[in-house]
Short mmCIF file of C-alpha atoms in Angstrom, two decimals:
data_model
loop_
_atom_site.label_atom_id
_atom_site.label_comp_id
_atom_site.label_asym_id
_atom_site.label_seq_id
_atom_site.Cartn_x
_atom_site.Cartn_y
_atom_site.Cartn_z
CA MET A 2 0.02 -0.09 0.03
CA ALA A 3 1.02 3.53 -0.58
CA SER A 4 -0.52 6.83 0.82
CA LEU A 5 -2.68 8.92 -1.42
CA TYR A 6 -0.36 11.73 -0.96
CA GLU A 7 2.54 9.38 -2.70
CA LEU A 8 0.33 8.10 -5.29
CA ILE A 9 -1.18 11.53 -6.50
CA ASN A 10 2.42 12.97 -6.42
CA ALA A 11 3.63 10.13 -8.79
CA GLU A 12 0.68 10.82 -11.04
CA LEU A 13 1.40 14.43 -11.14
CA GLU A 14 5.11 13.84 -12.12
CA LYS A 15 4.30 11.58 -14.85
CA ASN A 16 1.48 13.57 -16.40
CA LYS A 17 3.20 16.06 -18.61
CA SER A 18 -0.14 17.93 -19.49
CA ILE A 19 -0.26 19.30 -15.66
CA THR A 20 2.14 22.07 -14.98
CA TYR A 21 2.27 21.25 -11.38
CA ASN A 22 4.61 18.59 -10.28
CA ARG A 23 3.68 18.23 -6.60
CA LEU A 24 0.55 18.41 -4.33
CA ASP A 25 2.46 20.65 -1.98
CA GLU A 26 2.36 23.36 -4.70
CA PHE A 27 -1.36 24.11 -4.35
CA ILE A 28 -3.18 21.70 -2.06
CA THR A 29 -2.59 23.61 1.24
CA ASP A 30 -4.51 26.71 0.05
CA ASP A 31 -7.91 27.25 -1.60
CA LYS A 32 -6.82 30.07 -3.90
CA ARG A 33 -3.95 28.08 -5.30
CA SER A 34 -6.12 24.93 -5.74
CA ALA A 35 -8.72 27.21 -7.68
CA GLU A 36 -5.72 28.17 -9.82
CA PHE A 37 -4.88 24.66 -10.22
CA ILE A 38 -8.44 23.91 -11.37
CA MET A 39 -8.42 26.90 -13.81
CA SER A 40 -5.16 25.91 -15.37
CA LEU A 41 -6.87 22.44 -16.55
CA SER A 42 -10.33 24.18 -17.41
CA GLU A 43 -9.15 26.17 -20.55
CA GLY A 44 -10.12 29.57 -19.08
CA LEU A 45 -13.25 28.63 -17.17
CA LYS A 46 -13.48 30.76 -13.96
CA PHE A 47 -13.19 29.05 -10.48
CA SER A 48 -12.74 31.77 -7.85
CA MET A 49 -13.06 31.61 -4.04
CA PRO A 50 -15.81 34.01 -2.53
CA ASP A 51 -14.82 37.23 -0.41
CA GLU A 52 -13.36 35.68 2.84
CA SER A 53 -15.60 38.16 4.85
CA THR A 54 -18.78 36.50 3.50
CA GLU A 55 -20.89 33.46 4.68
CA LEU A 56 -20.51 32.08 1.27
CA TYR A 57 -16.80 31.79 1.80
CA ARG A 58 -17.42 29.76 4.89
CA VAL A 59 -19.50 27.28 2.81
CA ALA A 60 -17.17 27.23 -0.13
CA GLN A 61 -14.05 26.75 2.24
CA SER A 62 -11.80 23.87 1.35
CA ARG A 63 -14.02 22.89 -1.81
CA ALA A 64 -11.31 23.89 -4.25
CA ARG A 65 -8.87 21.53 -2.55
CA HIS A 66 -11.52 18.68 -2.49
CA SER A 67 -12.19 19.12 -6.18
CA ALA A 68 -8.64 19.07 -7.01
CA ILE A 69 -8.09 15.76 -5.06
CA VAL A 70 -11.28 14.19 -6.39
CA CYS A 71 -9.87 14.87 -10.03
CA LEU A 72 -6.53 13.40 -9.29
CA PHE A 73 -7.70 10.44 -7.09
CA GLY A 74 -10.24 9.64 -9.95
CA GLN A 75 -7.26 9.50 -12.56
CA LEU A 76 -5.64 7.18 -10.26
CA ILE A 77 -8.74 4.88 -10.21
CA ILE A 78 -8.98 5.11 -14.06
CA SER A 79 -5.28 3.97 -14.37
CA ASN A 80 -5.52 1.23 -11.71
CA ILE A 81 -9.13 -0.24 -11.76
CA THR A 82 -9.50 -2.52 -14.89
CA GLY A 83 -13.30 -1.65 -15.50
CA PHE A 84 -12.63 2.20 -15.48
CA ASN A 85 -9.40 1.82 -17.55
CA ALA A 86 -11.37 -0.23 -20.11
CA GLU A 87 -14.05 2.29 -20.28
CA SER A 88 -11.50 5.02 -20.81
CA LYS A 89 -9.95 3.30 -23.49
CA ARG A 90 -13.32 2.41 -25.18
CA GLU A 91 -14.82 5.83 -24.73
CA GLU A 92 -12.34 8.60 -26.14
CA LEU A 93 -13.92 11.42 -24.56
CA PHE A 94 -14.18 9.78 -21.05
CA ASP A 95 -11.00 11.15 -19.63
CA ASN A 96 -11.87 14.80 -20.76
CA ILE A 97 -15.43 14.59 -19.42
CA TRP A 98 -13.95 13.26 -16.11
CA LEU A 99 -11.64 16.16 -15.83
CA LEU A 100 -14.15 18.92 -16.48
CA ALA A 101 -16.83 17.10 -14.18
CA ALA A 102 -14.43 16.39 -11.26
CA LEU A 103 -12.65 19.75 -11.16
CA ASN A 104 -16.00 21.63 -11.20
CA HIS A 105 -18.47 19.28 -9.40
CA ASP A 106 -18.73 21.68 -6.33
CA ILE A 107 -18.28 25.09 -8.09
CA GLY A 108 -21.99 25.72 -7.07
CA TYR A 109 -20.60 26.38 -3.54
CA THR A 110 -18.63 29.25 -4.83
CA LEU A 111 -21.57 31.05 -6.62
CA ALA A 112 -23.80 33.79 -5.25
CA GLY A 113 -26.81 31.86 -6.76
CA LEU A 114 -26.46 29.35 -3.87
CA SER A 115 -28.12 31.77 -1.71
CA ASN A 116 -30.96 32.75 -4.05
CA ALA A 117 -33.88 30.52 -3.27
CA ASN A 118 -35.73 32.25 -6.33
CA ILE A 119 -33.01 31.86 -9.02
CA ASP A 120 -34.65 31.07 -12.33
CA TYR A 121 -31.99 29.09 -14.17
CA LYS A 122 -33.94 29.36 -17.60
CA LYS A 123 -33.61 33.26 -17.17
CA GLU A 124 -30.24 33.59 -15.38
CA PHE A 125 -28.34 31.57 -18.07
CA ARG A 126 -28.39 32.05 -21.63
CA TYR A 127 -27.61 28.48 -22.49
CA TYR A 128 -29.84 26.00 -20.30
CA LEU A 129 -28.49 22.66 -19.44
CA LEU A 130 -31.81 20.66 -18.83
CA GLN A 131 -33.12 20.23 -22.28
CA ASP A 132 -32.74 18.31 -25.42
CA GLN A 133 -33.57 20.77 -28.04
CA TYR A 134 -31.50 24.01 -28.97
CA ASN A 135 -32.08 26.57 -31.61
CA THR A 136 -28.64 28.10 -31.68
CA ASP A 137 -26.75 26.66 -34.83
CA GLU A 138 -23.76 25.73 -33.01
CA LEU A 139 -25.74 23.72 -30.37
CA GLN A 140 -27.53 21.46 -32.93
CA VAL A 141 -24.90 18.84 -32.20
CA LEU A 142 -26.51 18.61 -28.64
CA ASN A 143 -30.21 17.96 -29.90
CA ASP A 144 -31.57 14.66 -28.49
CA PHE A 145 -28.60 14.43 -26.32
CA SER A 146 -30.25 12.31 -23.60
CA LYS A 147 -31.32 9.77 -26.15
CA ARG A 148 -28.01 9.46 -27.90
CA TYR A 149 -25.83 9.65 -24.92
CA GLY A 150 -27.66 7.94 -22.26
CA GLN A 151 -24.62 6.86 -20.37
CA TYR A 152 -24.49 10.15 -18.81
CA PHE A 153 -28.15 10.14 -17.34
CA ALA A 154 -28.98 8.31 -14.19
CA TYR A 155 -32.01 10.73 -14.07
CA THR A 156 -34.19 12.54 -16.69
CA TYR A 157 -34.17 16.27 -17.13
CA GLU A 158 -37.66 16.26 -15.30
CA GLU A 159 -36.38 14.35 -12.32
CA ILE A 160 -33.37 16.79 -11.91
CA GLU A 161 -35.80 19.63 -12.10
CA SER A 162 -38.11 18.07 -9.55
CA TYR A 163 -35.13 17.49 -7.16
CA ASP A 164 -34.17 21.08 -7.67
CA GLN A 165 -37.84 22.08 -6.32
CA TYR A 166 -37.35 19.46 -3.41
CA ALA A 167 -34.05 21.07 -2.48
CA ARG A 168 -35.42 24.55 -2.39
CA ASP A 169 -38.29 23.49 -0.19
CA TYR A 170 -35.93 21.53 2.09
CA HIS A 171 -33.51 24.56 2.42
CA SER A 172 -36.43 26.97 2.98
CA LYS A 173 -37.06 25.24 6.45
CA ASN A 174 -33.57 26.19 7.66
CA PRO A 175 -33.48 30.07 7.25
CA ASP A 176 -29.92 30.24 8.28
CA ASP A 177 -28.71 27.89 5.85
CA VAL A 178 -26.48 29.74 3.30
CA GLU A 179 -27.46 26.93 0.62
CA LYS A 180 -30.91 27.66 -0.56
CA VAL A 181 -30.63 25.58 -3.67
CA ASP A 182 -28.85 22.36 -4.64
CA HIS A 183 -25.26 22.95 -5.17
CA GLY A 184 -24.98 20.30 -7.70
CA ILE A 185 -27.79 21.48 -9.98
CA LEU A 186 -26.67 25.06 -9.68
CA GLY A 187 -23.01 24.07 -10.61
CA GLY A 188 -24.24 21.95 -13.54
CA VAL A 189 -26.33 24.69 -15.16
CA TYR A 190 -23.65 27.15 -14.51
CA LEU A 191 -20.82 25.05 -15.84
CA PHE A 192 -22.80 24.22 -18.94
CA ASN A 193 -23.59 28.10 -19.62
CA GLN A 194 -20.04 29.27 -19.09
CA LYS A 195 -18.26 26.66 -21.02
CA ILE A 196 -20.76 26.56 -23.99
CA GLY A 197 -20.31 30.30 -24.19
CA ARG A 198 -16.51 29.82 -24.60
CA CYS A 199 -17.14 26.86 -27.08
CA ILE A 200 -19.10 29.20 -29.35
CA LYS A 201 -16.72 32.04 -28.80
CA ASP A 202 -13.64 30.10 -29.77
CA SER A 203 -15.45 28.02 -32.57
CA LYS A 204 -14.62 24.79 -30.80
CA PRO A 205 -15.14 21.36 -32.47
CA ALA A 206 -18.27 19.34 -31.73
CA ALA A 207 -16.54 17.14 -29.37
CA ASP A 208 -16.16 19.96 -26.94
CA TYR A 209 -19.82 20.68 -26.83
CA ILE A 210 -20.41 16.85 -26.20
CA ILE A 211 -17.54 16.85 -23.50
CA THR A 212 -19.29 20.06 -21.92
CA LYS A 213 -22.81 18.53 -21.97
CA ALA A 214 -21.79 15.30 -20.34
CA ALA A 215 -19.79 16.87 -17.64
CA ALA A 216 -22.25 19.36 -16.68
CA ILE A 217 -24.98 16.79 -16.46
CA THR A 218 -22.96 14.66 -14.34
CA VAL A 219 -22.31 17.49 -12.07
CA ALA A 220 -25.98 18.44 -11.92
CA GLN A 221 -26.82 14.84 -10.81
CA HIS A 222 -23.86 14.19 -8.20
CA ASN A 223 -25.78 15.39 -5.23
CA LEU A 224 -29.33 13.90 -5.60
CA TYR A 225 -29.64 12.15 -2.35
CA LYS A 226 -31.51 9.02 -1.64
CA SER A 227 -33.90 9.17 1.32
CA PRO A 228 -32.30 7.49 4.48
CA ASN A 229 -35.64 6.05 5.65
CA GLU A 230 -39.32 5.59 4.91
CA LYS A 231 -40.20 8.59 7.25
CA ILE A 232 -38.35 10.79 4.98
CA ASP A 233 -39.61 9.17 1.64
CA LYS A 234 -42.78 11.09 2.05
CA PHE A 235 -41.15 14.41 1.36
CA TYR A 236 -39.77 13.39 -1.80
CA PRO A 237 -41.80 14.33 -4.83
CA ALA A 238 -44.05 11.65 -6.44
CA ASP A 239 -41.89 11.36 -9.67
CA LEU A 240 -38.67 10.70 -7.42
CA LYS A 241 -39.53 7.29 -6.17
CA LYS A 242 -36.34 5.95 -7.28
CA LEU A 243 -34.73 7.94 -4.58
CA HIS A 244 -37.06 6.48 -1.85
CA SER A 245 -35.31 4.47 0.84
CA THR A 246 -36.96 1.10 -0.35
CA SER A 247 -36.18 1.74 -3.93
CA THR A 248 -33.71 -0.69 -5.65
CA PHE A 249 -32.38 2.00 -7.95
CA ARG A 250 -28.57 2.29 -7.61
CA ILE A 251 -25.84 4.57 -9.46
CA SER A 252 -24.21 1.82 -11.70
CA LYS A 253 -21.86 1.09 -14.57
CA GLU A 254 -24.72 2.41 -16.80
CA THR A 255 -23.41 5.74 -15.88
CA PRO A 256 -19.68 5.27 -15.32
CA VAL A 257 -18.63 9.01 -15.06
CA LEU A 258 -21.21 9.78 -12.37
CA LEU A 259 -20.26 6.17 -10.71
CA LEU A 260 -16.68 7.21 -10.44
CA LEU A 261 -17.56 10.65 -9.01
CA SER A 262 -19.80 8.97 -6.56
CA LEU A 263 -17.07 7.15 -5.28
CA ILE A 264 -14.28 9.63 -4.96
CA ASP A 265 -16.63 12.40 -3.76
CA THR A 266 -17.47 10.00 -0.82
CA VAL A 267 -14.13 8.40 -0.18
CA ASP A 268 -12.17 11.72 -0.03
CA CYS A 269 -12.39 13.47 3.52
CA VAL A 270 -10.02 16.56 3.11
CA LYS A 271 -13.19 18.71 3.26
CA ARG A 272 -14.44 17.13 6.41
CA PHE A 273 -11.35 18.07 8.41
CA SER A 274 -11.23 21.84 7.37
CA LYS A 275 -11.19 24.58 9.91
CA LYS A 276 -14.96 25.25 8.86
CA ASN A 277 -15.98 21.72 10.20
CA THR A 278 -13.35 21.27 12.98
CA PRO A 279 -12.40 24.61 14.46
CA GLY A 280 -9.40 24.46 16.77
CA SER A 281 -8.77 20.88 15.76
CA SER A 282 -8.50 20.83 12.10
CA LEU A 283 -6.18 18.65 10.00
CA GLU A 284 -3.87 19.97 7.03
CA SER A 285 -4.89 18.57 3.66
CA ILE A 286 -1.56 16.93 3.30
CA THR A 287 -1.83 15.38 6.86
CA VAL A 288 -5.15 13.80 5.77
CA LEU A 289 -3.89 12.67 2.21
CA LYS A 290 -0.63 11.12 4.04
CA GLY A 291 -3.03 9.17 6.34
CA ILE A 292 -5.01 7.26 3.73
CA ASP A 293 -3.32 4.39 2.16
CA VAL A 294 -4.62 2.71 -0.93
CA SER A 295 -3.80 -0.44 -2.98
CA PHE A 296 -5.30 -1.71 -6.27
CA ASP A 297 -5.94 -5.06 -7.68
CA ASN A 298 -7.85 -5.48 -10.93
CA ASN A 299 -11.37 -4.33 -10.13
CA SER A 300 -11.02 -3.83 -6.33
CA ALA A 301 -9.11 -1.46 -4.00
CA VAL A 302 -8.36 -1.54 -0.30
CA ILE A 303 -8.50 1.86 1.32
CA SER A 304 -7.18 2.34 4.64
CA PHE A 305 -7.82 5.10 6.96
CA GLN A 306 -5.65 3.63 9.89
CA GLU A 307 -2.74 5.83 9.66
CA LEU A 308 -5.26 8.79 9.66
CA SER A 309 -6.83 7.39 12.83
CA ASN A 310 -3.43 7.16 14.36
CA ARG A 311 -2.62 10.81 13.44
CA ILE A 312 -5.96 11.95 15.07
CA ALA A 313 -5.05 9.95 18.19
CA ALA A 314 -2.03 11.98 18.33
CA LYS A 315 -4.00 14.99 17.87
CA GLU A 316 -6.32 14.18 20.70
CA LYS A 317 -3.35 13.67 23.07
CA GLU A 318 -2.00 17.07 22.05
CA LEU A 319 -5.30 18.86 22.51
CA ALA A 320 -5.67 17.02 25.99
CA LYS A 321 -2.31 18.49 27.10
CA LYS A 322 -3.62 21.80 26.31
CA GLY A 323 -7.07 21.17 28.16
CA GLY A 324 -9.04 20.75 25.04
CA SER A 325 -10.88 17.78 23.48
CA GLY A 326 -10.36 15.85 20.27
CA THR A 327 -13.71 14.01 20.32
CA GLY A 328 -15.07 16.10 17.59
CA ILE A 329 -12.33 15.25 15.19
CA ARG A 330 -12.76 11.59 16.04
CA LYS A 331 -16.54 11.64 15.42
CA ILE A 332 -15.93 13.15 12.01
CA LEU A 333 -13.66 10.22 11.01
CA ASP A 334 -16.22 7.74 12.45
CA ASP A 335 -19.09 9.40 10.43
CA HIS A 336 -16.89 9.34 7.35
CA MET A 337 -16.48 5.54 7.78
CA ARG A 338 -20.43 5.22 7.92
CA GLY A 339 -20.43 7.43 4.75
CA VAL A 340 -18.06 5.09 2.90
CA MET A 341 -20.08 1.95 3.87
CA SER A 342 -23.26 3.77 2.58
CA LEU A 343 -21.97 3.35 -0.80
CA ASN A 344 -23.50 -0.10 -0.67
CA GLU A 345 -26.98 1.38 -0.33
CA TRP A 346 -27.14 3.81 -3.36
CA THR A 347 -24.45 2.67 -5.84
CA THR A 348 -23.45 -0.85 -7.17
CA TYR A 349 -19.98 -0.82 -5.41
CA LYS A 350 -19.68 -3.57 -2.85
CA VAL A 351 -17.88 -2.11 0.16
CA GLU A 352 -16.68 -4.38 2.91
CA ARG A 353 -15.11 -3.29 6.28
CA VAL A 354 -11.97 -5.27 6.72
CA GLY A 355 -10.50 -3.50 9.72
CA ASP A 356 -11.63 -0.68 12.12
CA TYR A 357 -10.62 1.86 9.50
CA GLU A 358 -10.04 -0.26 6.54
CA PHE A 359 -12.36 -1.18 3.63
CA ARG A 360 -12.22 -3.51 0.47
CA LEU A 361 -14.17 -1.96 -2.39
CA GLU A 362 -15.29 -4.18 -5.42
CA VAL A 363 -16.01 -2.17 -8.54
CA GLU A 364 -18.74 -3.72 -10.98
CA VAL A 365 -17.76 -1.94 -14.31
#
C-alpha cells in the first residue's frame, strides 16, 4: 500500500499535461487550488468568494477537495480494470471526467447558491436541462439524452423535480446559506459558461459533447437517496427511485457519475477543514498522508488507519492543552459510515476489513 499523497504525487510527476509537479504546490490553499483547477479548465473561472462573506465559509476547502477528487479519479482510471477499459473504449471519457471532477462543487462558490428564487432559464443563456436547442452551434446537442444515455441516471424532469425539493428543504432552515442544490446550480452554471466559450472560440463538436456530459454529471452528483421511509414522504411523487425502499443504484450504466460518486464519498479533506473542526482541524497533506490505497484489478483496499493514528496523536496534543479531540474522532467515524453507505445507493460492494479499512469491489 502507498499513501494517497504519494500516489497522487507520482501521477502528477508523470502527467506532462499538468504544469504542477507536487501536491504541495497548491493543495494547502484554496486560492492556489482554484488556480490549479483553472489551469486545466481552459479559461473557465473558478474563484473563491470574499473571505468576509458567509458564502466563503460554505465554499471553504471545496477547491482543494475538487482538485483531489480529480487526481484521485485519474488514479482509479489508471488502476481499476473496469474504469481503465471504459477510458480506452470511450475516447472522450478522460476529458469528461476532468471537467466534471474539477467543477463538481463549483456551485458552492456562486452567489446563486443563496438565492432561493433563482430561475435558471432566465439566469443562464444556455440551459442545460433540455434536449432541443435553436442555436446553430448547439444542434450537435439535440436529443442528447437519447444519444448519450450513459451520462443520465436521471431524466431532466427528475433533476428539475429534485431542484424544487431541495429548495423546499432548505427553506425550512432560514440560517442555511445554501438555498438551492449546489450540484444542480453548478451543472447549469458550468454548461452556460463553457458553452459560451465553445461558441466564442469556435470549438469542434467534441467540446460541446464533453461540456454537456460533464455538466449533466455535475447536476446529478448530489441527488440524495432518502435515508428512511419517514423521509420518503417528503420526496416528490416522480422521485420514487430516490425512496429508501427503491432498488435503484448508481451503476456502470453511468460510469462517469459512478466514479464521481465513489471519489466524492471517499475523499475526506473537506471534512477536516477549519470550517468543520475549528480548533482541531487537520492539514490537507496530513489527511492525504493518512489514507493508504492499493489496487487489484477491479478492487481497491482503502485504509484510514494511519489517519486514525494521526487523530489519536492530535487528541493527546489537545488534551495536554486542556482541550478535547472528540469532535475530530467523530468526524472520522461518521466518514467511515459514509463510505459504507455506498452499498445502499451505488453498485459498489464495500466490505469493512478493519476498524478503519475497506475493500471495495467495482462492477464496471
